Structure formats: structure tokens, C-alpha cells
Amino acid sequence: MAVFGQFVVGPPGAGKSTYCHALSQFFALSNRKAALINLDPANYSLPYPCDLDIRDLVTMEDVAESLSLGPNGSLMYCLEYLEQNLDWFLEKLDTLKGCFHNDLTVIFPNLPAD
């Protein structure tokens, strides 16, 4: 079974999270499996549960506080930290595919706005 994905990008307030939530509801009503991935370490108000969340690895709030960085520096640090821990992400992704019993059809990563 093939796995497809869609990267959801846009400026702040454009509706990325709303779009991902609506798509997940659509796929659920269609009896198709879809996974929601949050790659935005600063998004604390998601209207849906994530199947994989970067905030389990690193959050912008923790980075900003511990390293005294502003929003842009904190975001860059978080994404570089994810890159350095890519094995964590790939392991979680493999686990996610296993949870869906290889019947996962779509993955929707919600990316940071900045």
C-alpha cells in the first residue's frame, strides 16, 4: 500500500490547523486512515490530537526560556534540533505506520508559519 503525504504551509492565521483538522474528519468519514503530524514547535492550540508531535521532542517555549532566544531564533533552533534527532522522527513515523497496520494512506504534516 502506498503512503501519500501533503505538506501544509502558509502564513500565521491562514488556517493550516483548521485545514488539517477538516481533512482528518473527511478521511475519518470516508473510512480512510490518515495521520496528523505537527511539526510546529510553537503551536499550543491545535484543535485535534496529533499522531506525531514535534513538541514531544522540543518546544519553542523551552528553547526561548533556556537559551534566551527570540521567536525566530527559537524556531530555527527547534528545527535544527529535529534535524539532529531525525532518527527520533523516523522511528516515530515507523511506529505510526505500524499502528495503522500498513493501511495508512495519507500523512498531513502541519508546518510552522514563519
PDB file of N, CA and C in Angstrom:
ATOM      1  N   MET A   1       0.852  -1.182   0.000  1.00  0.00           N
ATOM      2  CA  MET A   1       0.000   0.000   0.000  1.00  0.00           C
ATOM      3  C   MET A   1       0.885   1.229   0.000  1.00  0.00           C
ATOM      4  N   ALA A   2       0.594   2.153  -0.865  1.00  0.00           N
ATOM      5  CA  ALA A   2       1.349   3.389  -0.965  1.00  0.00           C
ATOM      6  C   ALA A   2       0.916   4.366   0.121  1.00  0.00           C
ATOM      7  N   VAL A   3       1.862   5.158   0.573  1.00  0.00           N
ATOM      8  CA  VAL A   3       1.580   6.205   1.548  1.00  0.00           C
ATOM      9  C   VAL A   3       1.802   7.541   0.860  1.00  0.00           C
ATOM     10  N   PHE A   4       0.823   8.406   0.948  1.00  0.00           N
ATOM     11  CA  PHE A   4       0.906   9.726   0.350  1.00  0.00           C
ATOM     12  C   PHE A   4       0.964  10.762   1.449  1.00  0.00           C
ATOM     13  N   GLY A   5       1.475  11.934   1.122  1.00  0.00           N
ATOM     14  CA  GLY A   5       1.546  12.996   2.106  1.00  0.00           C
ATOM     15  C   GLY A   5       1.248  14.336   1.482  1.00  0.00           C
ATOM     16  N   GLN A   6       0.998  15.281   2.336  1.00  0.00           N
ATOM     17  CA  GLN A   6       0.723  16.637   1.912  1.00  0.00           C
ATOM     18  C   GLN A   6       1.305  17.570   2.958  1.00  0.00           C
ATOM     19  N   PHE A   7       2.200  18.451   2.550  1.00  0.00           N
ATOM     20  CA  PHE A   7       2.767  19.432   3.468  1.00  0.00           C
ATOM     21  C   PHE A   7       1.858  20.655   3.472  1.00  0.00           C
ATOM     22  N   VAL A   8       1.434  21.051   4.650  1.00  0.00           N
ATOM     23  CA  VAL A   8       0.526  22.179   4.785  1.00  0.00           C
ATOM     24  C   VAL A   8       1.327  23.370   5.294  1.00  0.00           C
ATOM     25  N   VAL A   9       1.477  24.377   4.440  1.00  0.00           N
ATOM     26  CA  VAL A   9       2.259  25.563   4.779  1.00  0.00           C
ATOM     27  C   VAL A   9       1.430  26.818   4.536  1.00  0.00           C
ATOM     28  N   GLY A  10       1.809  27.896   5.187  1.00  0.00           N
ATOM     29  CA  GLY A  10       1.126  29.167   4.995  1.00  0.00           C
ATOM     30  C   GLY A  10       1.489  30.130   6.105  1.00  0.00           C
ATOM     31  N   PRO A  11       1.102  31.386   5.933  1.00  0.00           N
ATOM     32  CA  PRO A  11       1.418  32.398   6.954  1.00  0.00           C
ATOM     33  C   PRO A  11       0.581  32.183   8.220  1.00  0.00           C
ATOM     34  N   PRO A  12       0.959  32.836   9.313  1.00  0.00           N
ATOM     35  CA  PRO A  12       0.188  32.701  10.555  1.00  0.00           C
ATOM     36  C   PRO A  12      -1.273  33.101  10.324  1.00  0.00           C
ATOM     37  N   GLY A  13      -2.176  32.304  10.862  1.00  0.00           N
ATOM     38  CA  GLY A  13      -3.595  32.608  10.771  1.00  0.00           C
ATOM     39  C   GLY A  13      -4.243  32.231   9.450  1.00  0.00           C
ATOM     40  N   ALA A  14      -3.512  31.562   8.572  1.00  0.00           N
ATOM     41  CA  ALA A  14      -4.049  31.214   7.261  1.00  0.00           C
ATOM     42  C   ALA A  14      -5.037  30.050   7.326  1.00  0.00           C
ATOM     43  N   GLY A  15      -4.994  29.271   8.396  1.00  0.00           N
ATOM     44  CA  GLY A  15      -5.924  28.158   8.538  1.00  0.00           C
ATOM     45  C   GLY A  15      -5.298  26.792   8.337  1.00  0.00           C
ATOM     46  N   LYS A  16      -3.984  26.682   8.547  1.00  0.00           N
ATOM     47  CA  LYS A  16      -3.301  25.398   8.363  1.00  0.00           C
ATOM     48  C   LYS A  16      -3.861  24.330   9.298  1.00  0.00           C
ATOM     49  N   SER A  17      -3.999  24.662  10.566  1.00  0.00           N
ATOM     50  CA  SER A  17      -4.518  23.702  11.542  1.00  0.00           C
ATOM     51  C   SER A  17      -5.974  23.365  11.261  1.00  0.00           C
ATOM     52  N   THR A  18      -6.761  24.358  10.889  1.00  0.00           N
ATOM     53  CA  THR A  18      -8.165  24.130  10.549  1.00  0.00           C
ATOM     54  C   THR A  18      -8.275  23.207   9.345  1.00  0.00           C
ATOM     55  N   TYR A  19      -7.423  23.431   8.357  1.00  0.00           N
ATOM     56  CA  TYR A  19      -7.407  22.604   7.152  1.00  0.00           C
ATOM     57  C   TYR A  19      -7.059  21.150   7.501  1.00  0.00           C
ATOM     58  N   CYS A  20      -6.019  20.958   8.297  1.00  0.00           N
ATOM     59  CA  CYS A  20      -5.612  19.597   8.691  1.00  0.00           C
ATOM     60  C   CYS A  20      -6.730  18.906   9.467  1.00  0.00           C
ATOM     61  N   HIS A  21      -7.371  19.655  10.355  1.00  0.00           N
ATOM     62  CA  HIS A  21      -8.457  19.089  11.141  1.00  0.00           C
ATOM     63  C   HIS A  21      -9.621  18.678  10.242  1.00  0.00           C
ATOM     64  N   ALA A  22      -9.985  19.536   9.304  1.00  0.00           N
ATOM     65  CA  ALA A  22     -11.089  19.223   8.383  1.00  0.00           C
ATOM     66  C   ALA A  22     -10.751  18.009   7.522  1.00  0.00           C
ATOM     67  N   LEU A  23      -9.517  17.932   7.035  1.00  0.00           N
ATOM     68  CA  LEU A  23      -9.117  16.777   6.230  1.00  0.00           C
ATOM     69  C   LEU A  23      -9.153  15.491   7.038  1.00  0.00           C
ATOM     70  N   SER A  24      -8.725  15.555   8.282  1.00  0.00           N
ATOM     71  CA  SER A  24      -8.755  14.343   9.113  1.00  0.00           C
ATOM     72  C   SER A  24     -10.199  13.892   9.333  1.00  0.00           C
ATOM     73  N   GLN A  25     -11.123  14.836   9.521  1.00  0.00           N
ATOM     74  CA  GLN A  25     -12.533  14.479   9.680  1.00  0.00           C
ATOM     75  C   GLN A  25     -13.088  13.878   8.386  1.00  0.00           C
ATOM     76  N   PHE A  26     -12.704  14.465   7.248  1.00  0.00           N
ATOM     77  CA  PHE A  26     -13.146  13.947   5.958  1.00  0.00           C
ATOM     78  C   PHE A  26     -12.673  12.510   5.758  1.00  0.00           C
ATOM     79  N   PHE A  27     -11.401  12.264   6.057  1.00  0.00           N
ATOM     80  CA  PHE A  27     -10.865  10.911   5.882  1.00  0.00           C
ATOM     81  C   PHE A  27     -11.527   9.939   6.853  1.00  0.00           C
ATOM     82  N   ALA A  28     -11.805  10.374   8.055  1.00  0.00           N
ATOM     83  CA  ALA A  28     -12.483   9.502   9.018  1.00  0.00           C
ATOM     84  C   ALA A  28     -13.881   9.137   8.524  1.00  0.00           C
ATOM     85  N   LEU A  29     -14.600  10.109   7.980  1.00  0.00           N
ATOM     86  CA  LEU A  29     -15.942   9.836   7.455  1.00  0.00           C
ATOM     87  C   LEU A  29     -15.892   8.954   6.213  1.00  0.00           C
ATOM     88  N   SER A  30     -14.770   8.988   5.508  1.00  0.00           N
ATOM     89  CA  SER A  30     -14.590   8.166   4.307  1.00  0.00           C
ATOM     90  C   SER A  30     -13.999   6.798   4.619  1.00  0.00           C
ATOM     91  N   ASN A  31     -13.808   6.512   5.922  1.00  0.00           N
ATOM     92  CA  ASN A  31     -13.196   5.260   6.365  1.00  0.00           C
ATOM     93  C   ASN A  31     -11.811   5.047   5.780  1.00  0.00           C
ATOM     94  N   ARG A  32     -11.061   6.141   5.657  1.00  0.00           N
ATOM     95  CA  ARG A  32      -9.662   6.063   5.217  1.00  0.00           C
ATOM     96  C   ARG A  32      -8.789   6.536   6.363  1.00  0.00           C
ATOM     97  N   LYS A  33      -7.655   5.917   6.483  1.00  0.00           N
ATOM     98  CA  LYS A  33      -6.759   6.253   7.581  1.00  0.00           C
ATOM     99  C   LYS A  33      -5.844   7.406   7.178  1.00  0.00           C
ATOM    100  N   ALA A  34      -5.706   8.349   8.091  1.00  0.00           N
ATOM    101  CA  ALA A  34      -4.821   9.489   7.871  1.00  0.00           C
ATOM    102  C   ALA A  34      -4.137   9.813   9.187  1.00  0.00           C
ATOM    103  N   ALA A  35      -2.908  10.242   9.109  1.00  0.00           N
ATOM    104  CA  ALA A  35      -2.143  10.610  10.299  1.00  0.00           C
ATOM    105  C   ALA A  35      -1.876  12.108  10.273  1.00  0.00           C
ATOM    106  N   LEU A  36      -1.999  12.737  11.427  1.00  0.00           N
ATOM    107  CA  LEU A  36      -1.717  14.160  11.552  1.00  0.00           C
ATOM    108  C   LEU A  36      -0.398  14.332  12.288  1.00  0.00           C
ATOM    109  N   ILE A  37       0.495  15.082  11.673  1.00  0.00           N
ATOM    110  CA  ILE A  37       1.814  15.316  12.236  1.00  0.00           C
ATOM    111  C   ILE A  37       1.990  16.804  12.451  1.00  0.00           C
ATOM    112  N   ASN A  38       2.334  17.196  13.660  1.00  0.00           N
ATOM    113  CA  ASN A  38       2.591  18.599  13.963  1.00  0.00           C
ATOM    114  C   ASN A  38       4.096  18.830  13.989  1.00  0.00           C
ATOM    115  N   LEU A  39       4.580  19.636  13.064  1.00  0.00           N
ATOM    116  CA  LEU A  39       5.999  19.999  13.039  1.00  0.00           C
ATOM    117  C   LEU A  39       6.199  21.455  13.453  1.00  0.00           C
ATOM    118  N   ASP A  40       5.210  22.030  14.110  1.00  0.00           N
ATOM    119  CA  ASP A  40       5.299  23.403  14.595  1.00  0.00           C
ATOM    120  C   ASP A  40       5.525  23.377  16.099  1.00  0.00           C
ATOM    121  N   PRO A  41       6.748  23.663  16.539  1.00  0.00           N
ATOM    122  CA  PRO A  41       7.053  23.570  17.972  1.00  0.00           C
ATOM    123  C   PRO A  41       6.430  24.689  18.796  1.00  0.00           C
ATOM    124  N   ALA A  42       5.746  25.638  18.148  1.00  0.00           N
ATOM    125  CA  ALA A  42       5.129  26.748  18.870  1.00  0.00           C
ATOM    126  C   ALA A  42       3.610  26.683  18.869  1.00  0.00           C
ATOM    127  N   ASN A  43       3.022  25.696  18.241  1.00  0.00           N
ATOM    128  CA  ASN A  43       1.569  25.619  18.148  1.00  0.00           C
ATOM    129  C   ASN A  43       1.021  24.873  19.354  1.00  0.00           C
ATOM    130  N   TYR A  44       0.458  25.623  20.294  1.00  0.00           N
ATOM    131  CA  TYR A  44      -0.045  25.033  21.531  1.00  0.00           C
ATOM    132  C   TYR A  44      -1.563  24.917  21.548  1.00  0.00           C
ATOM    133  N   SER A  45      -2.224  25.311  20.467  1.00  0.00           N
ATOM    134  CA  SER A  45      -3.686  25.303  20.474  1.00  0.00           C
ATOM    135  C   SER A  45      -4.244  24.536  19.276  1.00  0.00           C
ATOM    136  N   LEU A  46      -3.774  23.330  19.090  1.00  0.00           N
ATOM    137  CA  LEU A  46      -4.279  22.518  17.987  1.00  0.00           C
ATOM    138  C   LEU A  46      -5.689  22.029  18.314  1.00  0.00           C
ATOM    139  N   PRO A  47      -6.598  22.085  17.333  1.00  0.00           N
ATOM    140  CA  PRO A  47      -7.971  21.645  17.591  1.00  0.00           C
ATOM    141  C   PRO A  47      -8.157  20.132  17.457  1.00  0.00           C
ATOM    142  N   TYR A  48      -7.070  19.396  17.363  1.00  0.00           N
ATOM    143  CA  TYR A  48      -7.146  17.955  17.159  1.00  0.00           C
ATOM    144  C   TYR A  48      -5.944  17.298  17.808  1.00  0.00           C
ATOM    145  N   PRO A  49      -6.061  16.017  18.149  1.00  0.00           N
ATOM    146  CA  PRO A  49      -4.884  15.300  18.665  1.00  0.00           C
ATOM    147  C   PRO A  49      -3.947  14.946  17.518  1.00  0.00           C
ATOM    148  N   CYS A  50      -2.675  15.034  17.773  1.00  0.00           N
ATOM    149  CA  CYS A  50      -1.669  14.695  16.755  1.00  0.00           C
ATOM    150  C   CYS A  50      -1.228  13.250  16.934  1.00  0.00           C
ATOM    151  N   ASP A  51      -0.961  12.623  15.813  1.00  0.00           N
ATOM    152  CA  ASP A  51      -0.416  11.273  15.855  1.00  0.00           C
ATOM    153  C   ASP A  51       1.091  11.300  16.082  1.00  0.00           C
ATOM    154  N   LEU A  52       1.714  12.404  15.688  1.00  0.00           N
ATOM    155  CA  LEU A  52       3.152  12.620  15.892  1.00  0.00           C
ATOM    156  C   LEU A  52       3.344  14.112  16.091  1.00  0.00           C
ATOM    157  N   ASP A  53       4.009  14.486  17.164  1.00  0.00           N
ATOM    158  CA  ASP A  53       4.116  15.896  17.539  1.00  0.00           C
ATOM    159  C   ASP A  53       5.555  16.243  17.897  1.00  0.00           C
ATOM    160  N   ILE A  54       6.119  17.239  17.208  1.00  0.00           N
ATOM    161  CA  ILE A  54       7.484  17.680  17.492  1.00  0.00           C
ATOM    162  C   ILE A  54       7.609  18.180  18.932  1.00  0.00           C
ATOM    163  N   ARG A  55       6.506  18.654  19.502  1.00  0.00           N
ATOM    164  CA  ARG A  55       6.554  19.179  20.871  1.00  0.00           C
ATOM    165  C   ARG A  55       6.863  18.093  21.895  1.00  0.00           C
ATOM    166  N   ASP A  56       6.778  16.821  21.480  1.00  0.00           N
ATOM    167  CA  ASP A  56       7.218  15.736  22.358  1.00  0.00           C
ATOM    168  C   ASP A  56       8.743  15.678  22.417  1.00  0.00           C
ATOM    169  N   LEU A  57       9.385  16.289  21.437  1.00  0.00           N
ATOM    170  CA  LEU A  57      10.849  16.326  21.374  1.00  0.00           C
ATOM    171  C   LEU A  57      11.387  17.660  21.874  1.00  0.00           C
ATOM    172  N   VAL A  58      10.801  18.761  21.394  1.00  0.00           N
ATOM    173  CA  VAL A  58      11.303  20.098  21.720  1.00  0.00           C
ATOM    174  C   VAL A  58      10.171  21.113  21.548  1.00  0.00           C
ATOM    175  N   THR A  59      10.144  22.120  22.418  1.00  0.00           N
ATOM    176  CA  THR A  59       9.152  23.188  22.284  1.00  0.00           C
ATOM    177  C   THR A  59       9.856  24.535  22.198  1.00  0.00           C
ATOM    178  N   MET A  60       9.231  25.455  21.491  1.00  0.00           N
ATOM    179  CA  MET A  60       9.815  26.794  21.365  1.00  0.00           C
ATOM    180  C   MET A  60       9.878  27.496  22.714  1.00  0.00           C
ATOM    181  N   GLU A  61       8.876  27.289  23.542  1.00  0.00           N
ATOM    182  CA  GLU A  61       8.842  27.926  24.852  1.00  0.00           C
ATOM    183  C   GLU A  61      10.048  27.519  25.695  1.00  0.00           C
ATOM    184  N   ASP A  62      10.349  26.226  25.718  1.00  0.00           N
ATOM    185  CA  ASP A  62      11.505  25.746  26.488  1.00  0.00           C
ATOM    186  C   ASP A  62      12.808  26.293  25.923  1.00  0.00           C
ATOM    187  N   VAL A  63      12.925  26.305  24.602  1.00  0.00           N
ATOM    188  CA  VAL A  63      14.138  26.799  23.959  1.00  0.00           C
ATOM    189  C   VAL A  63      14.324  28.289  24.229  1.00  0.00           C
ATOM    190  N   ALA A  64      13.263  29.072  24.063  1.00  0.00           N
ATOM    191  CA  ALA A  64      13.345  30.513  24.283  1.00  0.00           C
ATOM    192  C   ALA A  64      13.755  30.826  25.716  1.00  0.00           C
ATOM    193  N   GLU A  65      13.191  30.076  26.651  1.00  0.00           N
ATOM    194  CA  GLU A  65      13.485  30.313  28.062  1.00  0.00           C
ATOM    195  C   GLU A  65      14.908  29.892  28.430  1.00  0.00           C
ATOM    196  N   SER A  66      15.312  28.713  27.981  1.00  0.00           N
ATOM    197  CA  SER A  66      16.625  28.199  28.405  1.00  0.00           C
ATOM    198  C   SER A  66      17.793  28.847  27.657  1.00  0.00           C
ATOM    199  N   LEU A  67      17.582  29.267  26.424  1.00  0.00           N
ATOM    200  CA  LEU A  67      18.680  29.840  25.635  1.00  0.00           C
ATOM    201  C   LEU A  67      18.544  31.345  25.414  1.00  0.00           C
ATOM    202  N   SER A  68      17.503  31.948  25.967  1.00  0.00           N
ATOM    203  CA  SER A  68      17.242  33.388  25.817  1.00  0.00           C
ATOM    204  C   SER A  68      17.208  33.807  24.349  1.00  0.00           C
ATOM    205  N   LEU A  69      16.454  33.061  23.554  1.00  0.00           N
ATOM    206  CA  LEU A  69      16.308  33.362  22.134  1.00  0.00           C
ATOM    207  C   LEU A  69      14.939  33.969  21.871  1.00  0.00           C
ATOM    208  N   GLY A  70      14.851  34.757  20.811  1.00  0.00           N
ATOM    209  CA  GLY A  70      13.576  35.303  20.378  1.00  0.00           C
ATOM    210  C   GLY A  70      12.803  34.268  19.587  1.00  0.00           C
ATOM    211  N   PRO A  71      11.648  34.653  19.030  1.00  0.00           N
ATOM    212  CA  PRO A  71      10.810  33.686  18.324  1.00  0.00           C
ATOM    213  C   PRO A  71      11.486  33.069  17.101  1.00  0.00           C
ATOM    214  N   ASN A  72      12.150  33.865  16.292  1.00  0.00           N
ATOM    215  CA  ASN A  72      12.788  33.317  15.091  1.00  0.00           C
ATOM    216  C   ASN A  72      13.968  32.417  15.436  1.00  0.00           C
ATOM    217  N   GLY A  73      14.783  32.847  16.382  1.00  0.00           N
ATOM    218  CA  GLY A  73      15.918  32.037  16.802  1.00  0.00           C
ATOM    219  C   GLY A  73      15.476  30.733  17.443  1.00  0.00           C
ATOM    220  N   SER A  74      14.406  30.802  18.231  1.00  0.00           N
ATOM    221  CA  SER A  74      13.880  29.596  18.876  1.00  0.00           C
ATOM    222  C   SER A  74      13.344  28.612  17.847  1.00  0.00           C
ATOM    223  N   LEU A  75      12.637  29.123  16.840  1.00  0.00           N
ATOM    224  CA  LEU A  75      12.102  28.256  15.797  1.00  0.00           C
ATOM    225  C   LEU A  75      13.233  27.585  15.021  1.00  0.00           C
ATOM    226  N   MET A  76      14.242  28.363  14.655  1.00  0.00           N
ATOM    227  CA  MET A  76      15.385  27.792  13.929  1.00  0.00           C
ATOM    228  C   MET A  76      16.074  26.725  14.770  1.00  0.00           C
ATOM    229  N   TYR A  77      16.250  27.002  16.065  1.00  0.00           N
ATOM    230  CA  TYR A  77      16.885  26.035  16.943  1.00  0.00           C
ATOM    231  C   TYR A  77      16.066  24.744  16.995  1.00  0.00           C
ATOM    232  N   CYS A  78      14.751  24.864  17.141  1.00  0.00           N
ATOM    233  CA  CYS A  78      13.882  23.679  17.223  1.00  0.00           C
ATOM    234  C   CYS A  78      13.968  22.835  15.958  1.00  0.00           C
ATOM    235  N   LEU A  79      13.956  23.485  14.803  1.00  0.00           N
ATOM    236  CA  LEU A  79      14.015  22.731  13.549  1.00  0.00           C
ATOM    237  C   LEU A  79      15.386  22.098  13.348  1.00  0.00           C
ATOM    238  N   GLU A  80      16.442  22.784  13.763  1.00  0.00           N
ATOM    239  CA  GLU A  80      17.774  22.188  13.692  1.00  0.00           C
ATOM    240  C   GLU A  80      17.888  21.028  14.679  1.00  0.00           C
ATOM    241  N   TYR A  81      17.245  21.155  15.831  1.00  0.00           N
ATOM    242  CA  TYR A  81      17.248  20.076  16.816  1.00  0.00           C
ATOM    243  C   TYR A  81      16.524  18.851  16.261  1.00  0.00           C
ATOM    244  N   LEU A  82      15.418  19.092  15.558  1.00  0.00           N
ATOM    245  CA  LEU A  82      14.711  17.983  14.911  1.00  0.00           C
ATOM    246  C   LEU A  82      15.608  17.326  13.867  1.00  0.00           C
ATOM    247  N   GLU A  83      16.325  18.131  13.110  1.00  0.00           N
ATOM    248  CA  GLU A  83      17.246  17.580  12.103  1.00  0.00           C
ATOM    249  C   GLU A  83      18.318  16.718  12.761  1.00  0.00           C
ATOM    250  N   GLN A  84      18.848  17.171  13.886  1.00  0.00           N
ATOM    251  CA  GLN A  84      19.872  16.410  14.597  1.00  0.00           C
ATOM    252  C   GLN A  84      19.305  15.132  15.215  1.00  0.00           C
ATOM    253  N   ASN A  85      18.007  15.116  15.433  1.00  0.00           N
ATOM    254  CA  ASN A  85      17.339  13.952  16.029  1.00  0.00           C
ATOM    255  C   ASN A  85      16.380  13.315  15.034  1.00  0.00           C
ATOM    256  N   LEU A  86      16.781  13.296  13.791  1.00  0.00           N
ATOM    257  CA  LEU A  86      15.943  12.749  12.734  1.00  0.00           C
ATOM    258  C   LEU A  86      15.610  11.280  12.985  1.00  0.00           C
ATOM    259  N   ASP A  87      16.514  10.567  13.643  1.00  0.00           N
ATOM    260  CA  ASP A  87      16.239   9.168  13.959  1.00  0.00           C
ATOM    261  C   ASP A  87      15.013   9.040  14.866  1.00  0.00           C
ATOM    262  N   TRP A  88      14.826   9.992  15.805  1.00  0.00           N
ATOM    263  CA  TRP A  88      13.641  10.007  16.667  1.00  0.00           C
ATOM    264  C   TRP A  88      12.391  10.136  15.797  1.00  0.00           C
ATOM    265  N   PHE A  89      12.408  11.075  14.860  1.00  0.00           N
ATOM    266  CA  PHE A  89      11.256  11.309  13.989  1.00  0.00           C
ATOM    267  C   PHE A  89      10.951  10.091  13.122  1.00  0.00           C
ATOM    268  N   LEU A  90      11.977   9.507  12.518  1.00  0.00           N
ATOM    269  CA  LEU A  90      11.770   8.352  11.645  1.00  0.00           C
ATOM    270  C   LEU A  90      11.265   7.144  12.426  1.00  0.00           C
ATOM    271  N   GLU A  91      11.767   6.974  13.640  1.00  0.00           N
ATOM    272  CA  GLU A  91      11.288   5.880  14.490  1.00  0.00           C
ATOM    273  C   GLU A  91       9.813   6.063  14.826  1.00  0.00           C
ATOM    274  N   LYS A  92       9.427   7.289  15.179  1.00  0.00           N
ATOM    275  CA  LYS A  92       8.019   7.585  15.485  1.00  0.00           C
ATOM    276  C   LYS A  92       7.146   7.385  14.247  1.00  0.00           C
ATOM    277  N   LEU A  93       7.668   7.762  13.093  1.00  0.00           N
ATOM    278  CA  LEU A  93       6.928   7.592  11.847  1.00  0.00           C
ATOM    279  C   LEU A  93       6.720   6.113  11.538  1.00  0.00           C
ATOM    280  N   ASP A  94       7.755   5.306  11.736  1.00  0.00           N
ATOM    281  CA  ASP A  94       7.618   3.866  11.532  1.00  0.00           C
ATOM    282  C   ASP A  94       6.612   3.266  12.505  1.00  0.00           C
ATOM    283  N   THR A  95       6.648   3.707  13.757  1.00  0.00           N
ATOM    284  CA  THR A  95       5.689   3.242  14.751  1.00  0.00           C
ATOM    285  C   THR A  95       4.270   3.623  14.331  1.00  0.00           C
ATOM    286  N   LEU A  96       4.146   4.826  13.811  1.00  0.00           N
ATOM    287  CA  LEU A  96       2.847   5.303  13.359  1.00  0.00           C
ATOM    288  C   LEU A  96       2.308   4.447  12.225  1.00  0.00           C
ATOM    289  N   LYS A  97       3.163   4.125  11.279  1.00  0.00           N
ATOM    290  CA  LYS A  97       2.731   3.267  10.183  1.00  0.00           C
ATOM    291  C   LYS A  97       2.321   1.895  10.715  1.00  0.00           C
ATOM    292  N   GLY A  98       3.025   1.399  11.716  1.00  0.00           N
ATOM    293  CA  GLY A  98       2.679   0.112  12.311  1.00  0.00           C
ATOM    294  C   GLY A  98       1.349   0.145  13.040  1.00  0.00           C
ATOM    295  N   CYS A  99       1.030   1.268  13.664  1.00  0.00           N
ATOM    296  CA  CYS A  99      -0.251   1.404  14.365  1.00  0.00           C
ATOM    297  C   CYS A  99      -1.421   1.322  13.408  1.00  0.00           C
ATOM    298  N   PHE A 100      -1.200   1.732  12.185  1.00  0.00           N
ATOM    299  CA  PHE A 100      -2.266   1.695  11.190  1.00  0.00           C
ATOM    300  C   PHE A 100      -2.229   0.382  10.400  1.00  0.00           C
ATOM    301  N   HIS A 101      -1.400  -0.559  10.835  1.00  0.00           N
ATOM    302  CA  HIS A 101      -1.307  -1.884  10.218  1.00  0.00           C
ATOM    303  C   HIS A 101      -1.047  -1.792   8.713  1.00  0.00           C
ATOM    304  N   ASN A 102      -0.138  -0.906   8.359  1.00  0.00           N
ATOM    305  CA  ASN A 102       0.253  -0.710   6.960  1.00  0.00           C
ATOM    306  C   ASN A 102      -0.931  -0.340   6.062  1.00  0.00           C
ATOM    307  N   ASP A 103      -1.977   0.221   6.659  1.00  0.00           N
ATOM    308  CA  ASP A 103      -3.136   0.660   5.897  1.00  0.00           C
ATOM    309  C   ASP A 103      -3.237   2.190   5.925  1.00  0.00           C
ATOM    310  N   LEU A 104      -2.132   2.837   6.224  1.00  0.00           N
ATOM    311  CA  LEU A 104      -2.085   4.293   6.281  1.00  0.00           C
ATOM    312  C   LEU A 104      -1.995   4.832   4.865  1.00  0.00           C
ATOM    313  N   THR A 105      -2.858   5.752   4.532  1.00  0.00           N
ATOM    314  CA  THR A 105      -2.861   6.253   3.157  1.00  0.00           C
ATOM    315  C   THR A 105      -2.354   7.677   3.030  1.00  0.00           C
ATOM    316  N   VAL A 106      -2.560   8.505   4.038  1.00  0.00           N
ATOM    317  CA  VAL A 106      -2.208   9.921   3.911  1.00  0.00           C
ATOM    318  C   VAL A 106      -1.572  10.412   5.203  1.00  0.00           C
ATOM    319  N   ILE A 107      -0.559  11.241   5.046  1.00  0.00           N
ATOM    320  CA  ILE A 107       0.089  11.884   6.184  1.00  0.00           C
ATOM    321  C   ILE A 107       0.024  13.389   5.960  1.00  0.00           C
ATOM    322  N   PHE A 108      -0.436  14.127   6.964  1.00  0.00           N
ATOM    323  CA  PHE A 108      -0.556  15.568   6.868  1.00  0.00           C
ATOM    324  C   PHE A 108       0.345  16.249   7.890  1.00  0.00           C
ATOM    325  N   PRO A 109       1.534  16.686   7.483  1.00  0.00           N
ATOM    326  CA  PRO A 109       2.355  17.450   8.423  1.00  0.00           C
ATOM    327  C   PRO A 109       1.921  18.914   8.445  1.00  0.00           C
ATOM    328  N   ASN A 110       1.680  19.438   9.632  1.00  0.00           N
ATOM    329  CA  ASN A 110       1.373  20.852   9.823  1.00  0.00           C
ATOM    330  C   ASN A 110       2.681  21.556  10.163  1.00  0.00           C
ATOM    331  N   LEU A 111       3.145  22.430   9.273  1.00  0.00           N
ATOM    332  CA  LEU A 111       4.445  23.067   9.407  1.00  0.00           C
ATOM    333  C   LEU A 111       4.344  24.434  10.081  1.00  0.00           C
ATOM    334  N   PRO A 112       5.465  24.933  10.631  1.00  0.00           N
ATOM    335  CA  PRO A 112       5.449  26.269  11.229  1.00  0.00           C
ATOM    336  C   PRO A 112       5.150  27.338  10.188  1.00  0.00           C
ATOM    337  N   ALA A 113       4.580  28.450  10.667  1.00  0.00           N
ATOM    338  CA  ALA A 113       4.187  29.525   9.760  1.00  0.00           C
ATOM    339  C   ALA A 113       5.360  30.414   9.361  1.00  0.00           C
ATOM    340  N   ASP A 114       6.303  30.626  10.236  1.00  0.00           N
ATOM    341  CA  ASP A 114       7.384  31.580   9.948  1.00  0.00           C
ATOM    342  C   ASP A 114       8.465  30.998   9.079  1.00  0.00           C
TER     343      ASP A 114
END
